[in-house]
Coordinates of C-alpha atoms in Angstrom, one line a residue:
M14 CA 0.1 -12.8 -26.7
E15 CA 3.8 -12.0 -26.8
Y16 CA 2.9 -8.3 -27.1
T17 CA 2.1 -8.3 -23.3
L18 CA 5.9 -7.9 -22.7
L19 CA 5.5 -4.3 -23.9
I20 CA 3.0 -3.7 -21.0
L21 CA 6.0 -4.1 -18.7
V22 CA 8.8 -2.7 -20.8
L23 CA 7.1 0.5 -22.0
P24 CA 6.7 2.2 -18.5
F25 CA 10.3 1.1 -17.7
L26 CA 11.6 2.8 -20.8
S27 CA 9.5 5.9 -19.9
F28 CA 11.1 5.9 -16.5
L29 CA 14.6 5.7 -18.0
L30 CA 13.8 8.4 -20.6
L31 CA 12.3 10.9 -18.2
G32 CA 14.6 10.0 -15.3
L33 CA 17.9 10.3 -17.2
G34 CA 16.9 12.9 -19.7
G35 CA 14.2 14.8 -17.8
K36 CA 16.1 18.1 -17.6
R37 CA 16.3 18.1 -21.4
F38 CA 12.5 17.9 -21.6
R39 CA 10.2 20.9 -21.1
P40 CA 7.7 20.0 -18.3
K41 CA 4.8 19.8 -20.6
A42 CA 6.7 17.5 -23.0
A43 CA 7.7 15.3 -20.1
G44 CA 4.0 15.0 -18.9
V45 CA 2.7 14.3 -22.4
T46 CA 5.4 11.7 -23.0
G47 CA 4.7 9.8 -19.8
T48 CA 0.9 10.1 -20.4
S49 CA 1.2 8.9 -24.0
V50 CA 3.2 5.8 -22.9
L51 CA 0.6 5.0 -20.3
A52 CA -2.1 5.4 -22.9
V53 CA -0.4 2.8 -25.0
V54 CA 0.0 0.5 -22.0
T55 CA -3.7 0.9 -21.2
V56 CA -4.7 0.0 -24.8
L57 CA -2.4 -3.1 -24.6
S58 CA -3.9 -4.1 -21.2
Y59 CA -7.4 -3.9 -22.6
M60 CA -6.4 -5.9 -25.7
T61 CA -4.9 -8.5 -23.3
A62 CA -8.2 -8.7 -21.4
F63 CA -10.3 -9.0 -24.6
D64 CA -8.0 -11.6 -26.1
Y65 CA -7.7 -13.6 -22.9
F66 CA -11.3 -13.7 -21.8
G67 CA -12.5 -13.7 -25.4
G68 CA -10.5 -16.9 -26.0
G69 CA -13.0 -18.9 -24.0
R70 CA -12.6 -21.5 -21.3
G71 CA -10.9 -24.9 -21.5
A72 CA -12.5 -28.3 -21.4
D73 CA -12.5 -28.2 -17.6
G74 CA -14.6 -25.0 -17.6
T75 CA -11.8 -22.7 -16.5
F76 CA -9.8 -20.0 -18.2
P77 CA -6.3 -21.2 -19.0
T78 CA -3.1 -20.0 -17.3
L79 CA -0.9 -18.6 -20.0
I80 CA 2.8 -17.8 -19.8
P81 CA 3.5 -15.9 -23.1
Y82 CA 7.1 -15.0 -22.0
D83 CA 9.4 -17.0 -19.7
M84 CA 13.2 -17.1 -19.2
M85 CA 15.7 -18.6 -16.8
W86 CA 16.8 -15.9 -14.5
L87 CA 18.8 -17.5 -11.6
P88 CA 20.0 -21.2 -11.8
L89 CA 19.8 -22.9 -8.4
N90 CA 21.2 -26.3 -9.3
E91 CA 21.2 -28.8 -12.2
T92 CA 17.5 -29.4 -12.0
S93 CA 15.9 -26.1 -10.8
H94 CA 16.1 -22.4 -11.4
I95 CA 14.2 -19.2 -10.7
G96 CA 12.4 -17.9 -13.8
A97 CA 11.2 -14.5 -14.9
G98 CA 8.3 -14.0 -17.2
I99 CA 4.7 -13.0 -17.6
L100 CA 1.8 -15.0 -16.2
L101 CA -1.8 -14.4 -17.4
D102 CA -4.7 -15.7 -15.5
P103 CA -8.1 -14.1 -14.5
I104 CA -6.8 -12.1 -11.5
S105 CA -3.6 -10.9 -13.2
V106 CA -5.5 -9.8 -16.3
M107 CA -8.1 -8.1 -14.1
M108 CA -5.3 -6.3 -12.2
L109 CA -3.7 -5.1 -15.5
V110 CA -7.0 -3.4 -16.4
V111 CA -7.3 -1.8 -12.9
I112 CA -3.7 -0.6 -12.8
S113 CA -3.5 0.8 -16.3
T114 CA -6.9 2.5 -16.1
V115 CA -6.3 4.3 -12.8
S116 CA -2.7 5.1 -13.6
L117 CA -3.7 6.7 -16.9
M118 CA -6.3 8.8 -15.2
V119 CA -3.7 9.9 -12.7
H120 CA -1.3 10.8 -15.4
I121 CA -3.9 12.9 -17.2
Y122 CA -5.1 14.5 -14.0
S123 CA -1.5 15.4 -13.0
L124 CA -1.0 17.5 -16.2
G125 CA -3.2 20.1 -14.5
Y126 CA -2.7 19.4 -10.8
M127 CA 1.1 19.4 -10.9
K128 CA 1.4 22.2 -13.4
G129 CA 4.2 24.6 -12.4
E130 CA 5.6 22.3 -9.7
K131 CA 9.4 22.0 -9.5
G132 CA 10.5 18.6 -10.5
F133 CA 7.6 18.0 -12.9
Q134 CA 9.8 15.7 -15.1
R135 CA 11.0 13.8 -12.1
Y136 CA 7.4 13.3 -10.9
Y137 CA 6.4 11.6 -14.2
A138 CA 9.5 9.5 -14.1
F139 CA 8.5 8.2 -10.7
L140 CA 4.9 7.6 -11.8
S141 CA 6.2 5.4 -14.7
L142 CA 8.4 3.5 -12.2
F143 CA 5.5 3.0 -9.9
T144 CA 3.2 1.7 -12.6
M145 CA 5.9 -0.6 -14.0
S146 CA 6.6 -2.1 -10.5
M147 CA 3.0 -2.9 -9.9
I148 CA 2.5 -4.4 -13.3
G149 CA 5.5 -6.5 -12.7
L150 CA 4.2 -7.6 -9.4
V151 CA 0.8 -8.9 -10.7
I152 CA 2.2 -10.7 -13.8
A153 CA 5.0 -12.4 -12.0
T154 CA 5.3 -16.1 -12.7
N155 CA 6.7 -17.0 -9.3
I156 CA 6.9 -15.7 -5.7
F157 CA 10.5 -14.7 -5.9
Q158 CA 9.9 -12.5 -9.0
M159 CA 6.9 -11.1 -7.2
Y160 CA 9.1 -10.1 -4.3
V161 CA 11.5 -8.2 -6.5
F162 CA 8.7 -6.1 -7.9
W163 CA 7.2 -5.9 -4.4
E164 CA 10.3 -4.1 -3.2
L165 CA 10.3 -1.9 -6.3
V166 CA 6.8 -0.8 -5.4
G167 CA 8.1 0.1 -1.9
V168 CA 11.0 2.2 -3.4
S169 CA 8.5 3.9 -5.8
S170 CA 6.2 4.8 -3.0
Y171 CA 9.1 6.2 -1.0
L172 CA 10.1 8.4 -3.9
L173 CA 6.6 9.7 -4.6
I174 CA 5.5 10.2 -1.0
G175 CA 8.7 12.2 -0.4
F176 CA 8.4 14.1 -3.7
Y177 CA 8.3 17.4 -1.9
Y178 CA 11.8 16.7 -0.5
T179 CA 12.1 20.2 1.0
K180 CA 9.1 19.7 3.2
P181 CA 10.1 18.0 6.5
A182 CA 6.6 16.3 6.9
A183 CA 6.9 14.7 3.5
I184 CA 10.4 13.4 4.2
A185 CA 9.3 12.0 7.5
A186 CA 6.2 10.3 5.9
S187 CA 8.3 8.7 3.2
K188 CA 10.8 7.3 5.7
K189 CA 8.0 6.1 7.9
A190 CA 6.3 4.3 5.0
F191 CA 9.6 2.8 3.9
V192 CA 10.7 1.6 7.3
V193 CA 7.3 0.1 8.4
T194 CA 6.9 -1.8 5.2
R195 CA 10.5 -3.0 5.3
F196 CA 9.9 -4.6 8.7
A197 CA 6.8 -6.3 7.3
D198 CA 8.7 -7.4 4.1
L199 CA 11.3 -9.1 6.3
G200 CA 8.6 -11.5 7.4
F201 CA 7.6 -11.9 3.7
L202 CA 11.2 -12.7 2.7
V203 CA 11.6 -15.3 5.5
G204 CA 8.3 -16.8 4.5
I205 CA 9.5 -17.0 0.9
L206 CA 12.7 -18.7 1.9
I207 CA 10.9 -21.3 4.1
Y208 CA 8.4 -21.9 1.3
G209 CA 11.1 -22.3 -1.3
Y210 CA 13.1 -24.7 0.9
Y211 CA 10.2 -27.0 1.8
A212 CA 8.2 -26.8 -1.4
G213 CA 11.3 -27.2 -3.5
T214 CA 10.2 -24.4 -5.8
F215 CA 9.2 -20.8 -5.9
S216 CA 6.3 -21.5 -8.2
F217 CA 2.7 -20.7 -7.1
T218 CA 1.7 -24.3 -7.9
P219 CA 4.0 -26.8 -6.2
Q220 CA 3.3 -30.5 -6.0
A221 CA 0.7 -31.2 -3.3
Y222 CA 2.6 -34.2 -1.9
V223 CA 5.6 -32.1 -1.2
L224 CA 3.5 -29.6 0.8
I225 CA 1.9 -32.4 2.7
A226 CA 5.3 -33.8 3.6
A227 CA 6.4 -30.3 4.8
G228 CA 3.8 -30.4 7.6
G229 CA 3.5 -27.3 9.6
M230 CA 6.2 -25.4 7.8
I231 CA 3.9 -24.4 4.9
P232 CA 1.4 -22.7 7.3
L233 CA 4.3 -20.9 8.9
A234 CA 5.6 -19.7 5.6
L235 CA 2.2 -18.5 4.5
G236 CA 1.7 -16.8 7.8
L237 CA 4.9 -14.9 7.4
M238 CA 4.0 -14.0 3.9
F239 CA 0.8 -12.5 5.2
V240 CA 2.9 -10.3 7.5
G241 CA 4.3 -8.7 4.3
A242 CA 0.8 -8.4 2.9
A243 CA -0.4 -6.8 6.1
G244 CA 2.4 -4.2 6.0
K245 CA 1.8 -3.3 2.3
S246 CA -2.0 -3.2 2.7
A247 CA -1.8 -1.2 6.0
M248 CA -3.5 -3.8 8.2
F249 CA -3.5 -3.2 12.0
P250 CA -1.0 -2.7 13.6
L251 CA 1.1 -2.0 10.6
H252 CA -1.3 0.7 9.3
I253 CA 0.5 3.7 10.7
W254 CA 2.4 4.7 7.5
L255 CA -0.6 5.1 5.3
P256 CA -2.3 8.2 6.8
D257 CA 1.0 10.1 6.9
A258 CA 1.6 9.1 3.3
M259 CA -0.9 11.8 2.4
E260 CA 2.0 14.3 2.5
G261 CA 2.7 13.3 -1.0
P262 CA 1.0 14.9 -4.0
T263 CA -2.8 14.1 -4.1
P264 CA -2.6 12.2 -7.4
V265 CA 0.0 10.0 -5.9
S266 CA -2.4 9.3 -3.0
A267 CA -5.0 8.2 -5.6
L268 CA -2.5 5.9 -7.3
I269 CA -1.3 4.4 -4.0
H270 CA -4.8 3.9 -2.5
A271 CA -6.7 2.8 -5.6
A272 CA -4.7 0.7 -7.9
T273 CA -1.2 0.1 -6.4
M274 CA 0.6 -0.7 -3.2
V275 CA -2.2 -1.1 -0.7
V276 CA -4.0 -3.7 -2.8
A277 CA -0.7 -5.6 -3.3
G278 CA -1.3 -7.4 0.0
V279 CA -4.8 -8.4 -1.1
Y280 CA -3.4 -9.6 -4.4
L281 CA -0.7 -11.7 -2.7
V282 CA -3.3 -13.5 -0.5
A283 CA -5.5 -14.1 -3.6
R284 CA -2.5 -15.3 -5.6
M285 CA -1.6 -17.8 -2.8
F286 CA -5.3 -18.6 -2.1
P287 CA -5.1 -22.3 -3.2
L288 CA -2.3 -22.9 -0.8
F289 CA -4.0 -21.0 2.0
I290 CA -7.3 -22.8 1.6
G291 CA -5.6 -26.2 1.0
F292 CA -2.8 -26.2 3.6
A293 CA -3.3 -23.3 6.0
P294 CA -7.0 -22.5 6.4
D295 CA -6.6 -21.4 10.0
V296 CA -4.0 -18.9 8.9
L297 CA -6.4 -17.6 6.3
H298 CA -9.2 -17.2 8.9
W299 CA -6.8 -15.3 11.2
A300 CA -6.0 -13.0 8.3
G301 CA -9.8 -12.5 8.0
Y302 CA -10.1 -11.6 11.6
V303 CA -7.3 -9.1 11.2
G304 CA -9.0 -7.6 8.2
A305 CA -12.3 -7.3 10.0
F306 CA -10.8 -5.6 13.1
T307 CA -8.8 -3.2 10.9
S308 CA -11.9 -2.3 8.9
L309 CA -13.8 -1.4 12.1
F310 CA -10.9 0.4 13.7
A311 CA -10.2 2.5 10.7
A312 CA -13.9 3.4 10.2
V313 CA -14.2 4.6 13.7
V314 CA -11.0 6.8 13.3
A315 CA -12.3 8.2 10.0
C316 CA -15.5 9.4 11.7
V317 CA -13.6 12.2 13.6
Q318 CA -10.8 13.2 11.2
T319 CA -10.9 16.8 9.9
D320 CA -8.3 16.6 7.1
I321 CA -10.1 15.5 3.9
K322 CA -7.2 13.3 2.7
R323 CA -6.9 11.6 6.1
V324 CA -10.6 10.7 6.1
L325 CA -10.0 9.1 2.7
A326 CA -6.8 7.4 3.9
F327 CA -8.6 5.7 6.8
S328 CA -11.4 4.9 4.5
T329 CA -8.9 3.0 2.3
I330 CA -7.6 1.1 5.3
S331 CA -11.1 0.1 6.2
Q332 CA -12.0 -1.0 2.6
I333 CA -8.9 -3.0 2.3
G334 CA -9.9 -4.6 5.6
F335 CA -13.2 -5.6 3.8
M336 CA -11.2 -7.3 1.1
I337 CA -8.9 -9.2 3.4
A338 CA -11.9 -10.2 5.6
A339 CA -13.7 -11.6 2.5
L340 CA -10.7 -13.8 1.6
G341 CA -10.4 -14.9 5.2
V342 CA -13.9 -16.1 5.6
C343 CA -13.5 -18.6 2.7
T344 CA -13.7 -22.3 3.8
S345 CA -13.3 -24.0 0.4
G346 CA -12.3 -23.4 -3.1
D347 CA -15.9 -23.8 -4.3
P348 CA -17.6 -20.4 -4.8
H349 CA -21.0 -22.0 -4.2
A350 CA -19.9 -23.7 -0.9
G351 CA -17.6 -21.4 1.2
G352 CA -15.6 -19.8 -1.5
L353 CA -17.8 -16.7 -2.3
G354 CA -15.4 -14.4 -0.4
Y355 CA -12.6 -14.8 -3.0
M356 CA -14.8 -13.5 -5.8
A357 CA -16.3 -10.8 -3.6
S358 CA -12.8 -9.6 -2.5
M359 CA -11.6 -9.3 -6.1
F360 CA -14.8 -7.7 -7.2
H361 CA -14.5 -5.1 -4.4
L362 CA -10.9 -4.5 -5.3
F363 CA -12.0 -3.7 -8.8
T364 CA -14.9 -1.4 -7.9
H365 CA -13.1 0.2 -5.0
A366 CA -10.1 1.1 -7.3
M367 CA -12.4 3.2 -9.4
F368 CA -14.4 5.1 -6.8
K369 CA -11.5 5.5 -4.4
A370 CA -9.4 7.0 -7.2
L371 CA -12.4 9.2 -8.0
L372 CA -12.6 10.3 -4.3
F373 CA -8.9 11.2 -4.1
L374 CA -8.9 13.1 -7.4
C375 CA -12.0 15.0 -6.3
A376 CA -10.2 15.8 -3.1
G377 CA -7.3 17.1 -5.2
A378 CA -9.6 19.4 -7.1
I379 CA -11.1 20.7 -3.9
I380 CA -7.7 21.3 -2.3
H381 CA -6.7 23.0 -5.6
A382 CA -9.7 25.3 -5.3
V383 CA -9.6 26.3 -1.5
H384 CA -5.8 25.8 -0.8
S385 CA -6.5 23.8 2.3
N386 CA -7.0 20.2 3.4
E387 CA -9.2 21.1 6.4
M388 CA -12.9 20.8 6.2
K389 CA -13.3 23.9 8.3
D390 CA -12.0 25.9 5.3
M391 CA -14.6 24.3 3.0
G392 CA -18.3 24.5 2.5
G393 CA -20.9 25.6 -0.1
L394 CA -18.6 24.3 -2.9
W395 CA -21.5 22.8 -4.8
K396 CA -22.1 26.2 -6.3
F397 CA -18.6 26.7 -7.5
M398 CA -17.6 23.2 -8.5
P399 CA -20.6 21.4 -10.0
V400 CA -18.6 18.7 -11.8
T401 CA -16.5 17.9 -8.7
H402 CA -19.7 18.0 -6.6
V403 CA -21.6 15.5 -8.7
T404 CA -18.7 13.1 -9.2
F405 CA -17.8 13.2 -5.5
L406 CA -21.4 12.4 -4.6
I407 CA -21.5 9.4 -6.9
A408 CA -18.3 8.1 -5.3
C409 CA -19.8 8.6 -1.8
L410 CA -22.9 6.7 -2.8
A411 CA -20.8 3.9 -4.2
I412 CA -18.6 3.5 -1.2
A413 CA -21.7 3.7 1.1
G414 CA -23.2 0.7 -0.7
I415 CA -26.2 2.5 -2.2
P416 CA -27.7 0.8 -5.3
P417 CA -27.3 0.9 -8.2
F418 CA -23.7 2.1 -7.8
S419 CA -20.9 -0.4 -8.0
G420 CA -19.9 -0.5 -4.4
F421 CA -23.3 -1.9 -3.5
F422 CA -22.8 -5.0 -5.6
S423 CA -19.3 -5.9 -4.5
K424 CA -19.9 -5.0 -0.8
D425 CA -23.1 -7.1 -0.8
E426 CA -21.2 -10.1 -1.8
I427 CA -18.6 -9.5 0.9
L428 CA -21.3 -9.2 3.6
A429 CA -23.1 -12.3 2.3
A430 CA -19.8 -14.2 2.5
C431 CA -19.1 -13.0 6.1
F432 CA -22.6 -14.0 7.2
G433 CA -22.1 -17.4 5.7
F434 CA -18.9 -17.8 7.7
N435 CA -20.2 -16.4 11.0
P436 CA -23.2 -14.3 11.8
L437 CA -21.2 -12.2 14.3
M438 CA -18.6 -11.5 11.6
G439 CA -21.4 -10.5 9.2
A440 CA -23.0 -8.2 11.9
V441 CA -19.6 -6.5 12.6
M442 CA -19.0 -5.9 8.9
I443 CA -22.5 -4.4 8.4
F444 CA -21.9 -2.1 11.3
T445 CA -18.6 -1.1 9.7
A446 CA -20.4 -0.5 6.4
G447 CA -22.8 1.8 8.3
L448 CA -19.9 3.8 9.7
T449 CA -18.5 4.0 6.2
A450 CA -21.7 5.7 5.0
F451 CA -21.7 8.0 8.0
Y452 CA -18.1 9.3 7.7
M453 CA -18.3 9.7 3.9
F454 CA -21.5 11.8 4.1
R455 CA -20.1 13.7 7.0
L456 CA -17.3 14.6 4.7
Y457 CA -19.7 15.4 1.8
Y458 CA -21.9 17.7 3.8
N459 CA -18.9 19.5 5.3
V460 CA -17.2 20.1 2.0
F461 CA -20.2 20.8 -0.3
L462 CA -23.4 21.6 1.6
K463 CA -22.2 23.3 4.8
P464 CA -23.0 27.0 4.9
A465 CA -19.7 28.8 4.7
H466 CA -19.2 32.5 4.3
A467 CA -15.5 31.8 3.4
A468 CA -16.6 29.9 0.4
E469 CA -18.9 32.7 -0.7
H470 CA -16.4 35.5 -0.3
G471 CA -13.2 33.6 -1.1
S472 CA -10.9 31.1 0.5
A473 CA -9.8 32.1 4.0
A474 CA -6.3 31.0 3.1
H475 CA -5.8 32.8 -0.2
H476 CA -8.8 35.2 -0.6
S477 CA -9.7 33.8 -4.0
T478 CA -13.1 32.5 -5.2
P479 CA -13.2 28.7 -5.5
H480 CA -13.5 27.5 -9.1
E481 CA -13.9 24.3 -11.0
A482 CA -10.7 22.5 -12.0
P483 CA -9.4 22.6 -15.6
A484 CA -10.4 20.0 -18.2
S485 CA -7.3 17.9 -17.6
M486 CA -8.5 17.3 -14.1
T487 CA -12.3 17.1 -14.6
I488 CA -12.2 14.6 -17.5
P489 CA -10.7 11.8 -15.4
L490 CA -13.4 12.6 -12.7
I491 CA -16.2 12.2 -15.2
F492 CA -14.7 9.0 -16.7
L493 CA -14.2 7.4 -13.2
A494 CA -17.7 8.5 -12.2
V495 CA -19.2 6.8 -15.3
V496 CA -17.2 3.6 -14.5
T497 CA -18.4 3.8 -10.9
C498 CA -22.0 3.9 -12.1
V499 CA -21.8 0.9 -14.4
A500 CA -19.1 -1.4 -13.0
G501 CA -21.5 -3.1 -10.6
F502 CA -23.4 -4.6 -13.5
I503 CA -20.3 -6.4 -14.9
P504 CA -20.9 -10.2 -14.4
F505 CA -17.6 -10.3 -12.5
G506 CA -18.1 -13.9 -11.3
E507 CA -18.1 -15.1 -14.9
F508 CA -14.5 -14.0 -15.2
V509 CA -13.0 -14.4 -11.6
S510 CA -14.0 -17.0 -9.1
S511 CA -12.3 -19.1 -6.4
S512 CA -12.5 -22.3 -8.5
G513 CA -11.9 -20.6 -11.9
K514 CA -15.3 -21.8 -13.1
T515 CA -18.3 -19.5 -13.9
Y516 CA -20.1 -18.1 -10.9
H517 CA -23.3 -16.3 -11.5
I518 CA -23.6 -13.4 -9.0
H519 CA -26.9 -13.2 -7.2
I520 CA -28.0 -10.6 -4.7
D521 CA -28.7 -11.9 -1.2
K522 CA -31.9 -10.0 -0.6
N523 CA -31.9 -10.3 3.2
V524 CA -28.3 -9.0 3.5
A525 CA -28.9 -6.3 0.8
V526 CA -32.0 -5.0 2.5
I527 CA -30.3 -4.8 5.9
S528 CA -27.1 -3.2 4.6
V529 CA -29.0 -0.6 2.5
C530 CA -31.2 0.3 5.5
V531 CA -28.2 0.6 7.7
A532 CA -26.4 2.8 5.1
V533 CA -29.5 5.0 4.6
A534 CA -29.9 5.4 8.4
A535 CA -26.2 6.4 8.7
I536 CA -26.5 8.9 5.8
G537 CA -29.6 10.3 7.5
M538 CA -27.7 10.6 10.8
A539 CA -24.9 12.5 9.1
F540 CA -27.5 14.7 7.4
V541 CA -29.0 15.6 10.8
M542 CA -25.7 16.2 12.5
Y543 CA -23.8 18.0 9.7
R544 CA -26.2 19.3 7.0
G545 CA -27.0 22.7 8.5
E546 CA -25.2 25.5 10.2
N547 CA -26.4 24.6 13.6
R548 CA -24.5 21.4 14.8
T549 CA -25.7 21.1 18.3
L550 CA -26.1 17.4 18.2
A551 CA -22.6 16.8 16.9
D552 CA -21.1 19.2 19.4
K553 CA -23.0 17.5 22.3
L554 CA -21.8 14.1 21.3
A555 CA -18.2 15.3 21.0
V556 CA -18.4 16.7 24.5
R557 CA -20.3 13.7 26.0
L558 CA -17.8 11.3 24.5
K559 CA -14.9 13.6 24.9
G560 CA -12.4 10.9 25.9
F561 CA -13.4 8.5 23.2
Y562 CA -13.6 11.3 20.6
R563 CA -10.0 12.5 21.5
A564 CA -8.7 9.0 21.4
A565 CA -10.2 8.3 18.0
Y566 CA -9.0 11.7 16.7
R567 CA -5.5 10.7 17.9
R568 CA -5.9 7.3 16.1
F569 CA -6.1 5.6 19.5
Y570 CA -2.5 6.6 20.2
I571 CA -1.1 3.8 18.2
D572 CA 1.6 6.1 16.8
E573 CA 2.5 7.2 20.3
V574 CA 2.8 3.6 21.3
Y575 CA 5.2 3.0 18.5
Q576 CA 7.1 6.2 19.5
F577 CA 7.3 5.0 23.1
V578 CA 8.4 1.5 22.1
T579 CA 11.0 2.6 19.7
H580 CA 12.4 5.7 21.5
K581 CA 12.0 4.9 25.2
I582 CA 12.4 1.1 25.1
I583 CA 14.5 0.2 22.0
F584 CA 16.6 3.4 21.7
N585 CA 17.0 4.3 25.3
G586 CA 16.5 0.9 27.0
V587 CA 18.4 -1.2 24.5
S588 CA 20.3 0.9 22.0
T589 CA 21.8 3.4 24.5
P590 CA 23.3 0.7 26.8
V591 CA 24.6 -1.3 23.8
A592 CA 26.1 1.9 22.4
W593 CA 27.7 2.6 25.8
F594 CA 29.1 -0.9 26.0
D595 CA 30.4 -0.5 22.4
R596 CA 32.1 2.8 23.1
H597 CA 33.5 2.1 26.6
V598 CA 34.1 -1.7 26.7
V599 CA 34.7 -2.8 23.1
D600 CA 36.4 0.4 22.0
G601 CA 38.1 0.7 25.4
F602 CA 39.6 -2.8 25.2
M603 CA 40.8 -2.1 21.6
N604 CA 42.3 1.2 22.7
L605 CA 44.0 -0.6 25.6
L606 CA 45.6 -3.0 23.2
A607 CA 46.8 -0.1 21.1
W608 CA 48.2 1.8 24.1
M609 CA 50.0 -1.3 25.3
T610 CA 51.5 -1.8 21.9
N611 CA 52.6 1.8 21.7
V612 CA 54.2 1.7 25.2
T613 CA 56.0 -1.5 24.6
G614 CA 57.2 -0.3 21.3
S615 CA 58.6 2.9 22.8
K616 CA 60.4 1.0 25.5
I617 CA 62.1 -1.5 23.2
K618 CA 62.6 0.7 20.2
G619 CA 66.2 1.2 21.2
L620 CA 67.0 -2.4 20.3
Q621 CA 66.4 -1.5 16.7
S622 CA 68.4 1.8 16.6
G623 CA 70.2 1.0 13.3
A624 CA 73.7 1.7 14.9
V625 CA 76.0 -1.2 13.7
Q626 CA 78.5 -0.6 16.6
Q627 CA 75.7 -1.0 19.1
Y628 CA 74.6 -4.2 17.5
A629 CA 78.2 -5.5 17.6
I630 CA 78.6 -4.7 21.3
V631 CA 75.3 -6.4 22.1
F632 CA 76.3 -9.5 20.0
L633 CA 79.7 -9.8 21.6
S634 CA 78.2 -9.2 25.1
G635 CA 75.7 -12.0 24.5
A636 CA 78.3 -14.3 23.1
L637 CA 80.6 -13.6 26.1
A638 CA 77.7 -14.2 28.5
L639 CA 77.0 -17.6 26.9
I640 CA 80.7 -18.6 27.1
I641 CA 80.8 -17.7 30.8
I642 CA 77.6 -19.7 31.5
L643 CA 79.0 -22.7 29.7
L644 CA 82.3 -22.5 31.6
L645 CA 80.5 -22.3 34.9
I646 CA 78.5 -25.3 34.0

């Protein structure tokens, strides 16, 4: 399977070609070039999946771990080095399929959505870099190689979020994403260094006796690695960058939220899962608590947002929380006895990538039609955008957990795993799932079914009648909608499980019935509150819960807390006094030394006048003075 190297190399070459020679390309040629390269990468990724899973299991009942390409990158000493290569196992192969599929859909979709935009060639160059970075991350053979591509993903997101570099909000959002994730990545880097020192390797599979001898340092290292995962996957309180990242182009939002960046943290925990479960189970459980709280927090905030992309952004934060919680509730590596959450998390990562990409791309088509992100400017769009309407509804049903759509199957496994770990955890996650169904159908009713005269007579912003998106945008919607309908029936546990052995997925009927009933009730509540033109109940609740409503709309003031801590405490309370001390004490002392040197020099500069007669007089005077002193003695 040496051809897998092309999966990484081709998007990198596309980035170089479009980045360095982009101005020589016509925009359409640049888009077709980038899309064609990704089509080849997608075909190779599917070939890899068929070859790998079609090759069968080993004698121990697991799929083998293959390294088709490996090289020595950095020698450390005579006996060890850091390698660079390609690692193929069930989760890396699964991620190749997810990344290539969603990225290809985004590339095709962008041909229509970004048409006429300034910097079209640059946009496709950045897309290629982003895809290459995420592919490199998931196929890395060691944690150090993963970190290199991890940082490249951060750079790529910075470039794409700030694509509209003349727009102040986009620049601020890109800097915010970059700074927040860099702070988290500092923890990741420190964790890697501690791990490498005590494990004696950067491999994902060190010797067990070495880890046992390291004692508490391995849980510390893994905990610090999770800090990096929490930053990249927007877990509370490091979630603040993700909603603002919506300032980038909408296809970029689909790529970041569905297949890249935010799922990198989930993938990291899954990749290090054997070490977490074997040597730091308490750290893993705390990660699960963080995921569960983040999921609930983001769902509450999403219920009151009015910007369509920000509703979906907080939805992503909530769904990633589901995945982290599923990993965190694992108590063993046996999928039948405490390890169900691992498979459930990876299954939900797979299904969520498809329907969340679909939701964002539908949002892009809606924004393209009405020229606004605000739900108040939408309504009645089902008449004008039938394809977008149907595909958006399918995605809403999937994320709400309604059978037979894919989200039902993966979310049911997560809920079953949470109930198996702790009934309270299960109850919280079912409540969060209900909130998910509520805010998604609140969004659906406001966009498509709400009576809106503006939609009938033209957009309030541009006085134009909304219309269906072009084929380059609707074809990816249809494809992703079909995948969303059928992905739940994939026997995912036969390919990916915590032990590597076959796990036959079975529906927990009790959990499924409860979760579906809660979801249907939530959809019904959204229907009652937002379906018609008269929204008395919704308005009454907003007034009665005014304080809570305002707090949720303002994201519970977490951004303001960061602003206060950074500007009032760090900048004013720490940085300003330090700057004063630097300017007046440090610089003042150095200026004093310089002044004293100048004054002393000006006073004694006459001693070095260059006049030979003066030097002779001084010499003779000194000699005469010495003779007199000697005579007197």
